[in-house]
Backbone as JSON, one array per atom type, in Angstrom:
{
  "sequence": "MTWRGSTTVSDRIFASLVYLLPLLDVVGFVGRILVVTDSFLSPLVNLVATPLVPLLSIYTGFIPLIVFFALFLLVVRNENIAHFIRFNTMQAILFGIVLSLVSIIWQYALAPVFGMGLLTQTLFNAVFLGTIAAVGYSIVQTALGRYAEIPTISDAVYMQVR",
  "N": [[-16.87, 13.4, -6.3], [-16.44, 14.37, -9.35], [-15.44, 16.39, -11.02], [-13.47, 17.04, -12.76], [-13.95, 15.79, -15.02], [-14.98, 12.76, -16.51], [-14.28, 9.26, -15.22], [-12.59, 6.3, -16.27], [-13.01, 2.7, -16.24], [-10.24, 1.77, -16.32], [-8.85, 3.93, -15.49], [-9.94, 3.92, -12.77], [-8.9, 1.61, -11.64], [-5.94, 1.94, -11.93], [-5.56, 4.2, -10.38], [-6.49, 3.07, -7.9], [-4.56, 1.23, -7.48], [-2.24, 2.48, -6.69], [-2.55, 2.92, -3.93], [-1.51, 0.65, -2.74], [1.19, 1.39, -2.04], [1.31, 2.95, 0.5], [0.25, 0.92, 2.2], [2.17, -0.97, 1.94], [4.25, 0.32, 3.34], [3.01, 1.02, 5.91], [2.89, -1.83, 6.83], [5.36, -2.84, 6.71], [6.67, -0.98, 8.49], [5.16, -0.33, 10.98], [3.7, -2.78, 11.2], [5.33, -4.96, 11.58], [6.45, -4.22, 14.3], [4.03, -4.33, 15.71], [3.44, -7.07, 15.54], [5.7, -8.4, 16.89], [5.46, -7.26, 19.34], [3.19, -8.55, 20.14], [0.62, -7.47, 19.9], [-2.8, -6.76, 20.1], [-3.83, -6.38, 17.57], [-2.35, -8.01, 16.0], [-3.61, -10.24, 14.49], [-5.05, -8.9, 12.35], [-2.88, -7.42, 11.16], [-1.36, -9.46, 10.19], [-3.37, -10.57, 8.38], [-3.57, -8.35, 6.55], [-0.88, -8.27, 5.74], [-0.19, -10.84, 4.52], [-1.17, -11.11, 1.69], [0.45, -9.39, 0.73], [3.2, -9.97, 0.89], [4.81, -11.02, -1.32], [5.46, -8.33, -2.48], [6.32, -7.03, -0.5], [8.86, -8.16, -0.08], [10.44, -7.35, -2.23], [10.04, -4.38, -2.07], [12.25, -3.01, -0.61], [15.36, -1.24, 0.81], [16.54, 1.04, -1.41], [14.35, 1.03, -3.22], [11.72, 2.06, -2.4], [12.4, 4.79, -2.53], [13.11, 5.21, -5.15], [10.81, 4.46, -6.49], [8.87, 6.58, -5.29], [10.25, 8.92, -6.53], [9.79, 8.1, -9.23], [7.04, 8.0, -9.49], [6.26, 10.45, -8.69], [7.43, 12.13, -10.5], [6.95, 11.07, -13.02], [3.98, 10.52, -12.88], [2.52, 12.35, -11.46], [3.4, 14.97, -12.09], [2.74, 14.93, -14.81], [0.9, 16.22, -16.97], [-0.56, 14.95, -19.11], [-1.63, 12.64, -18.11], [-4.63, 11.58, -16.69], [-6.28, 13.76, -14.34], [-7.73, 12.49, -12.18], [-5.95, 10.06, -11.63], [-3.49, 11.17, -11.24], [-4.16, 12.85, -8.85], [-4.95, 10.76, -7.09], [-2.39, 9.38, -6.95], [-0.85, 11.13, -5.97], [-1.91, 11.52, -3.33], [-1.56, 9.24, -2.24], [1.17, 9.02, -2.32], [1.68, 11.27, -0.1], [0.55, 9.85, 1.86], [2.55, 8.05, 2.21], [4.58, 9.65, 2.79], [3.88, 10.82, 5.24], [3.92, 8.52, 6.83], [6.79, 7.9, 6.83], [7.67, 10.11, 8.13], [6.6, 9.79, 10.91], [7.9, 7.41, 11.19], [10.72, 8.24, 11.4], [10.56, 10.17, 13.4], [9.78, 8.39, 15.52], [12.02, 6.71, 15.64], [14.19, 8.17, 16.11], [13.67, 9.86, 18.17], [11.53, 9.3, 20.0], [11.7, 6.46, 20.54], [14.05, 5.95, 22.05], [13.35, 7.14, 24.41], [10.81, 6.08, 25.28], [10.65, 3.19, 24.79], [9.39, 0.05, 24.24], [6.75, -0.09, 25.39], [3.56, 0.27, 26.87], [2.53, 2.81, 25.7], [3.84, 2.98, 23.53], [2.73, 0.7, 22.15], [0.01, 1.81, 21.75], [0.55, 4.07, 20.39], [1.44, 2.9, 17.84], [-0.95, 1.14, 17.3], [-2.85, 3.25, 16.76], [-1.61, 4.57, 14.61], [-1.5, 2.21, 12.77], [-4.23, 1.47, 12.4], [-5.29, 3.99, 11.8], [-4.1, 4.48, 9.11], [-4.83, 2.22, 7.77], [-7.53, 2.62, 7.73], [-7.74, 5.13, 6.12], [-6.65, 4.32, 3.77], [-8.25, 2.27, 3.15], [-10.7, 3.74, 2.73], [-10.01, 5.54, 0.67], [-9.51, 3.79, -1.37], [-12.0, 2.56, -1.82], [-13.64, 4.78, -2.51], [-12.06, 5.57, -4.59], [-12.51, 3.21, -6.33], [-15.12, 3.75, -6.73], [-15.19, 5.71, -8.45], [-14.83, 8.32, -7.54], [-13.4, 11.26, -5.91], [-11.32, 10.75, -3.19], [-11.67, 12.54, -0.4], [-9.89, 13.77, 1.92], [-9.37, 15.47, 4.94], [-7.17, 18.14, 5.18], [-4.93, 16.45, 3.9], [-5.95, 16.03, 1.48], [-6.24, 18.64, 0.69], [-3.63, 19.43, 0.39], [-3.0, 17.88, -1.74], [-4.31, 18.82, -3.78], [-3.05, 21.29, -4.07], [-0.55, 20.5, -5.26], [-1.32, 19.13, -7.49], [-2.31, 20.2, -10.39]],
  "CA": [[-16.73, 14.64, -6.9], [-15.68, 14.11, -10.56], [-15.66, 17.62, -11.82], [-12.32, 17.27, -13.64], [-14.13, 14.8, -16.18], [-15.47, 11.31, -16.11], [-13.34, 8.38, -14.98], [-12.78, 5.16, -16.92], [-12.53, 1.56, -15.37], [-8.71, 1.61, -16.15], [-8.34, 5.07, -14.45], [-10.27, 3.65, -11.47], [-7.85, 0.45, -11.37], [-4.51, 2.36, -11.76], [-5.72, 5.09, -9.32], [-6.58, 2.36, -6.7], [-3.14, 0.28, -7.24], [-1.08, 3.33, -5.98], [-2.63, 2.81, -2.51], [-0.67, -0.47, -2.2], [2.49, 1.72, -1.37], [1.05, 3.22, 1.69], [-0.01, -0.4, 2.66], [3.53, -1.69, 2.15], [4.96, 1.28, 4.15], [2.67, 0.75, 7.2], [2.97, -3.07, 7.31], [6.76, -2.78, 6.77], [7.12, -0.21, 9.76], [4.39, -0.55, 12.18], [3.22, -3.95, 11.27], [6.54, -5.82, 12.31], [6.57, -4.1, 15.75], [2.66, -4.87, 16.35], [3.44, -8.5, 15.72], [6.57, -8.6, 17.66], [4.88, -6.93, 20.65], [2.05, -9.45, 20.46], [-0.53, -6.44, 19.89], [-4.19, -7.4, 19.77], [-3.99, -6.12, 16.22], [-1.56, -8.85, 15.25], [-4.15, -10.95, 13.5], [-5.34, -7.83, 11.33], [-1.67, -7.2, 10.5], [-1.27, -10.63, 9.29], [-4.23, -10.44, 7.18], [-2.96, -7.3, 5.62], [0.34, -8.46, 5.25], [-0.03, -11.96, 3.74], [-1.25, -11.06, 0.39], [1.48, -8.19, 0.36], [4.41, -10.74, 1.04], [5.83, -10.95, -2.53], [5.76, -7.14, -2.82], [7.36, -6.61, 0.73], [10.28, -8.68, -0.26], [10.92, -6.35, -3.13], [9.96, -3.16, -1.53], [13.1, -2.72, 0.42], [16.29, -0.5, 0.31], [16.24, 2.09, -2.2], [13.35, 0.8, -3.99], [10.85, 2.98, -2.22], [12.8, 6.13, -2.97], [12.88, 5.27, -6.64], [9.28, 4.4, -6.65], [8.53, 7.9, -4.97], [10.52, 9.79, -7.63], [9.3, 7.79, -10.54], [5.57, 8.2, -9.6], [6.02, 11.96, -8.57], [7.89, 12.92, -11.81], [6.42, 10.56, -14.16], [2.74, 10.44, -12.94], [1.88, 13.52, -10.67], [3.74, 16.13, -13.05], [2.49, 14.7, -16.11], [-0.53, 16.76, -17.24], [-1.2, 14.0, -19.99], [-2.49, 11.55, -17.31], [-5.94, 11.96, -15.99], [-6.44, 14.36, -13.24], [-7.99, 11.55, -11.2], [-4.88, 9.13, -11.53], [-2.54, 12.11, -10.67], [-4.69, 13.05, -7.59], [-4.84, 9.68, -6.27], [-1.06, 8.99, -6.7], [-0.19, 12.25, -5.0], [-2.48, 11.34, -2.01], [-0.84, 7.91, -1.75], [2.57, 9.44, -1.76], [1.52, 11.99, 0.92], [0.32, 8.82, 3.29], [3.78, 7.4, 2.56], [5.59, 10.79, 3.58], [3.46, 10.88, 6.76], [4.24, 7.24, 7.73], [8.05, 8.09, 6.93], [7.88, 11.09, 9.05], [6.39, 8.94, 11.89], [9.05, 6.34, 11.38], [11.83, 8.85, 11.64], [10.58, 10.73, 14.75], [9.94, 7.44, 16.45], [13.34, 5.89, 15.65], [15.18, 9.03, 16.74], [13.36, 10.78, 19.37], [10.7, 8.47, 20.82], [12.01, 5.11, 20.98], [14.91, 5.85, 23.24], [12.56, 7.49, 25.58], [9.69, 5.22, 25.53], [11.07, 1.84, 24.63], [8.28, -0.82, 23.7], [5.8, -0.06, 26.43], [2.01, 0.6, 26.34], [2.57, 3.96, 25.13], [4.45, 2.53, 22.15], [1.68, -0.27, 21.36], [-0.98, 2.56, 21.53], [0.79, 4.94, 19.06], [1.49, 1.96, 16.61], [-2.07, 0.76, 17.03], [-3.48, 4.17, 16.14], [-0.99, 4.71, 13.36], [-1.84, 1.38, 11.76], [-5.57, 1.75, 12.18], [-5.54, 5.28, 10.91], [-3.5, 4.25, 7.75], [-5.78, 1.05, 7.12], [-8.89, 3.27, 7.52], [-7.51, 6.12, 5.3], [-6.3, 3.59, 2.62], [-9.51, 1.63, 2.74], [-11.52, 4.76, 2.3], [-9.55, 5.88, -0.5], [-9.55, 2.85, -2.27], [-13.42, 2.53, -2.12], [-13.97, 5.88, -3.18], [-11.44, 5.43, -6.08], [-13.25, 2.32, -7.09], [-16.47, 4.21, -7.09], [-14.84, 6.86, -9.23], [-14.89, 9.52, -6.68], [-12.35, 11.75, -5.16], [-11.33, 10.56, -1.71], [-11.53, 13.95, 0.25], [-9.5, 13.55, 3.32], [-9.15, 16.79, 5.27], [-5.62, 18.52, 5.12], [-4.0, 15.73, 3.02], [-6.58, 16.22, 0.02], [-5.87, 20.14, 0.38], [-2.3, 19.51, 0.0], [-2.93, 17.11, -2.89], [-4.86, 19.73, -4.61], [-2.0, 22.28, -4.22], [0.42, 19.87, -5.89], [-1.85, 18.66, -8.65], [-3.28, 21.29, -10.75]],
  "C": [[-15.84, 14.54, -8.16], [-15.82, 15.19, -11.39], [-14.49, 17.86, -12.83], [-12.58, 16.37, -14.85], [-14.59, 13.49, -15.6], [-14.18, 10.28, -16.02], [-13.55, 6.85, -15.55], [-12.61, 4.11, -15.94], [-10.94, 1.63, -15.17], [-8.27, 2.68, -15.33], [-8.67, 4.82, -12.99], [-9.04, 2.63, -10.85], [-6.47, 1.13, -11.11], [-4.57, 3.22, -10.59], [-5.89, 4.33, -7.97], [-5.08, 1.57, -6.37], [-2.2, 1.28, -6.53], [-1.33, 3.32, -4.36], [-2.12, 1.7, -1.89], [0.68, 0.07, -1.42], [2.25, 2.14, 0.21], [0.83, 1.86, 2.72], [1.33, -1.14, 3.08], [4.42, -1.0, 3.34], [4.3, 0.97, 5.57], [2.79, -0.81, 7.72], [4.53, -3.28, 7.46], [7.35, -2.09, 8.13], [6.37, -0.61, 10.94], [4.03, -1.93, 12.36], [4.27, -5.08, 12.06], [6.58, -5.5, 13.76], [5.25, -4.56, 16.33], [2.79, -6.61, 16.43], [4.5, -8.96, 16.81], [6.25, -8.44, 19.18], [3.81, -7.51, 21.09], [0.81, -8.4, 20.68], [-1.86, -7.32, 19.59], [-4.47, -7.24, 18.27], [-3.1, -7.02, 15.35], [-2.39, -9.63, 14.12], [-4.57, -10.09, 12.23], [-4.03, -7.54, 10.63], [-1.38, -8.33, 9.57], [-2.22, -10.8, 8.17], [-3.97, -9.65, 6.14], [-1.86, -7.75, 5.01], [0.58, -9.67, 4.3], [-0.19, -11.88, 2.26], [-0.09, -10.06, -0.16], [2.98, -8.74, 0.41], [5.48, -10.63, -0.03], [6.25, -9.49, -2.65], [6.78, -6.54, -1.74], [8.74, -7.14, 0.49], [10.98, -7.99, -1.32], [11.11, -4.88, -2.62], [10.93, -2.84, -0.44], [14.44, -1.88, -0.07], [15.98, 0.64, -0.34], [15.18, 2.12, -3.17], [12.1, 1.84, -3.74], [11.01, 4.5, -2.62], [12.61, 6.17, -4.44], [11.55, 5.23, -7.12], [8.59, 5.82, -6.49], [8.87, 8.74, -6.18], [9.95, 9.33, -8.92], [7.65, 8.19, -10.65], [5.41, 9.84, -9.5], [6.34, 12.51, -9.96], [7.08, 12.35, -12.92], [4.87, 10.51, -14.26], [2.1, 11.86, -12.61], [2.13, 14.68, -11.57], [3.47, 15.97, -14.31], [1.15, 15.13, -16.36], [-1.32, 15.93, -18.27], [-2.04, 12.97, -19.48], [-3.71, 12.36, -16.66], [-5.7, 12.62, -14.7], [-6.78, 13.29, -12.03], [-6.85, 10.61, -10.73], [-3.86, 10.07, -10.76], [-2.91, 12.44, -9.16], [-4.4, 11.99, -6.49], [-3.4, 9.33, -5.78], [-0.51, 10.01, -5.93], [-0.72, 11.94, -3.66], [-1.66, 10.11, -1.56], [0.51, 8.17, -1.43], [2.52, 10.31, -0.43], [1.25, 10.93, 2.16], [1.6, 8.23, 3.26], [4.85, 8.41, 3.3], [5.18, 10.95, 4.99], [4.02, 9.67, 7.38], [5.81, 7.35, 7.97], [8.48, 8.97, 7.9], [7.7, 10.4, 10.79], [7.34, 8.2, 12.3], [10.36, 7.01, 11.95], [11.77, 9.41, 13.04], [10.58, 9.55, 15.75], [11.42, 6.95, 16.53], [14.3, 6.82, 16.37], [15.04, 9.83, 17.87], [12.37, 10.17, 20.32], [11.15, 7.37, 21.28], [12.95, 5.11, 22.08], [14.19, 6.34, 24.51], [11.48, 6.45, 26.1], [9.72, 3.63, 25.43], [9.87, 1.17, 24.07], [7.19, -0.9, 24.68], [4.37, 0.0, 25.98], [1.89, 1.62, 25.67], [2.73, 3.88, 23.53], [3.22, 1.81, 21.43], [0.45, 0.68, 20.99], [-0.84, 3.43, 20.38], [0.76, 3.98, 17.87], [0.05, 1.6, 16.13], [-2.87, 1.85, 16.18], [-2.82, 4.38, 14.73], [-1.49, 3.77, 12.21], [-3.3, 1.48, 11.5], [-5.95, 2.94, 11.29], [-5.18, 5.11, 9.28], [-4.58, 3.25, 7.27], [-7.08, 1.98, 6.72], [-8.93, 4.33, 6.21], [-7.23, 5.51, 3.77], [-7.47, 2.96, 2.21], [-10.55, 2.41, 1.98], [-11.23, 5.11, 1.01], [-9.58, 4.98, -1.65], [-11.11, 2.45, -2.79], [-13.85, 3.65, -2.83], [-13.34, 5.93, -4.65], [-12.13, 4.53, -6.96], [-14.56, 2.9, -7.65], [-16.46, 5.36, -8.19], [-15.13, 8.35, -8.62], [-13.55, 9.96, -6.16], [-12.3, 11.48, -3.65], [-10.78, 11.9, -0.98], [-11.26, 13.6, 1.61], [-8.85, 14.94, 3.89], [-7.61, 16.94, 5.45], [-4.85, 17.93, 4.15], [-4.68, 16.09, 1.55], [-6.16, 17.72, -0.42], [-4.41, 20.22, -0.11], [-2.1, 18.87, -1.25], [-3.18, 18.08, -3.99], [-4.02, 20.97, -5.05], [-0.91, 21.67, -5.22], [0.01, 19.45, -7.3], [-2.83, 19.65, -9.36], [-4.21, 20.9, -11.94]]
}
């Protein structure tokens, strides 16, 4: 759906690069727990995490917050940047927000109750696979020059990106 104009190769590359952020978030939060608990997804986590190791070492502390504000204020709100890039940037930011909410809910509400049992592994497997699927789909669609339409999330993105 490229109704906002055509996309150039550079637009596609920049729009795809922002999806590294949700990958960093999911590997940093869920990936560590899946590897520690020896989940059946540990090989996949290692496969995804290995190329991201240099970025994971930098993407700690307040850096994610700084990156969030920089992308939101300098890219999403900048109407001089192509709609395609702004849409994909906002969608990647929303993936990160959802992962942050899951992390907070887990840390303060669910972890004290459930610990690290089977339910925990099932939840983290679902979060990891869902994020990988959504990010993978979004990267492929973006590389093809199409808008990655993901129900509910894309609707929220369209409300933010005019």
